[in-house]
Amino acid sequence: MKVKNFSNIPIEFLIGSCITLSDEDEGRYIKDVCVDLEKHSIILVDDNGNGMYWESLRNASIQFQGGR
């Protein structure tokens, strides 16, 4: 996933957003955002409780729902 100036995107925008990993993927909603301090990485937790490391999302698409 390519995002310019990620530091300017509020974390609240990620929660509730829909992320798709491929064209065939129906998408999943982000329910939580966590940080792996050991690996210095952001983890997005989907609606099924699965964690996705930010680095693994290079080819993903995300539809932001906007601030709540």
Coordinates of C-alpha atoms in Angstrom, one line a residue:
M1 CA 0.0 0.0 0.0
K2 CA 1.5 3.3 -1.0
V3 CA 0.5 6.2 1.2
K4 CA 2.3 9.6 1.1
N5 CA 2.7 11.3 4.4
F6 CA 1.2 8.5 6.4
S7 CA 2.0 10.4 9.6
N8 CA -0.7 13.0 8.6
I9 CA -3.5 10.4 8.4
P10 CA -5.4 10.1 11.8
I11 CA -5.6 6.6 13.1
E12 CA -9.3 7.0 13.4
F13 CA -9.6 7.1 9.6
L14 CA -8.3 3.5 9.5
I15 CA -10.8 2.1 11.9
G16 CA -14.0 1.2 10.0
S17 CA -12.3 1.5 6.6
C18 CA -12.6 -1.3 4.1
I19 CA -9.4 -3.0 2.9
T20 CA -9.1 -5.4 -0.1
L21 CA -6.0 -7.5 -0.7
S22 CA -6.7 -8.4 -4.3
D23 CA -9.3 -7.9 -7.1
E24 CA -11.0 -11.2 -6.0
D25 CA -11.0 -10.2 -2.3
E26 CA -14.5 -9.1 -1.0
G27 CA -12.8 -6.8 1.4
R28 CA -12.7 -6.7 5.2
Y29 CA -13.3 -4.0 7.7
I30 CA -10.6 -2.7 10.0
K31 CA -11.8 -3.0 13.6
D32 CA -8.7 -2.0 15.4
V33 CA -5.2 -0.7 15.0
C34 CA -2.3 -2.1 17.1
V35 CA 1.4 -1.6 17.2
D36 CA 4.1 -4.3 17.4
L37 CA 6.7 -2.5 19.5
E38 CA 9.3 -5.3 18.9
K39 CA 9.0 -5.2 15.1
H40 CA 8.2 -1.4 15.0
S41 CA 5.2 -2.1 12.8
I42 CA 1.5 -1.2 12.6
I43 CA -1.0 -4.1 12.7
L44 CA -4.5 -3.6 11.3
V45 CA -7.0 -6.0 12.9
D46 CA -9.9 -7.0 10.6
D47 CA -13.5 -7.8 11.6
N48 CA -12.6 -11.5 12.0
G49 CA -9.8 -10.7 14.5
N50 CA -7.0 -11.4 12.0
G51 CA -4.0 -9.1 12.2
M52 CA -2.3 -7.7 9.1
Y53 CA 1.1 -6.1 9.3
W54 CA 1.3 -2.8 7.4
E55 CA 4.3 -4.0 5.4
S56 CA 2.3 -6.9 4.0
L57 CA -0.3 -4.5 2.5
R58 CA 1.8 -3.1 -0.4
N59 CA -0.7 -4.2 -3.0
A60 CA -3.8 -3.6 -0.9
S61 CA -6.5 -1.0 -1.6
I62 CA -8.2 0.8 1.2
Q63 CA -11.3 2.9 1.2
F64 CA -11.3 5.4 4.0
Q65 CA -14.7 6.0 5.7
G66 CA -13.6 9.3 7.2
G67 CA -13.4 10.7 10.7
R68 CA -16.0 9.7 13.2

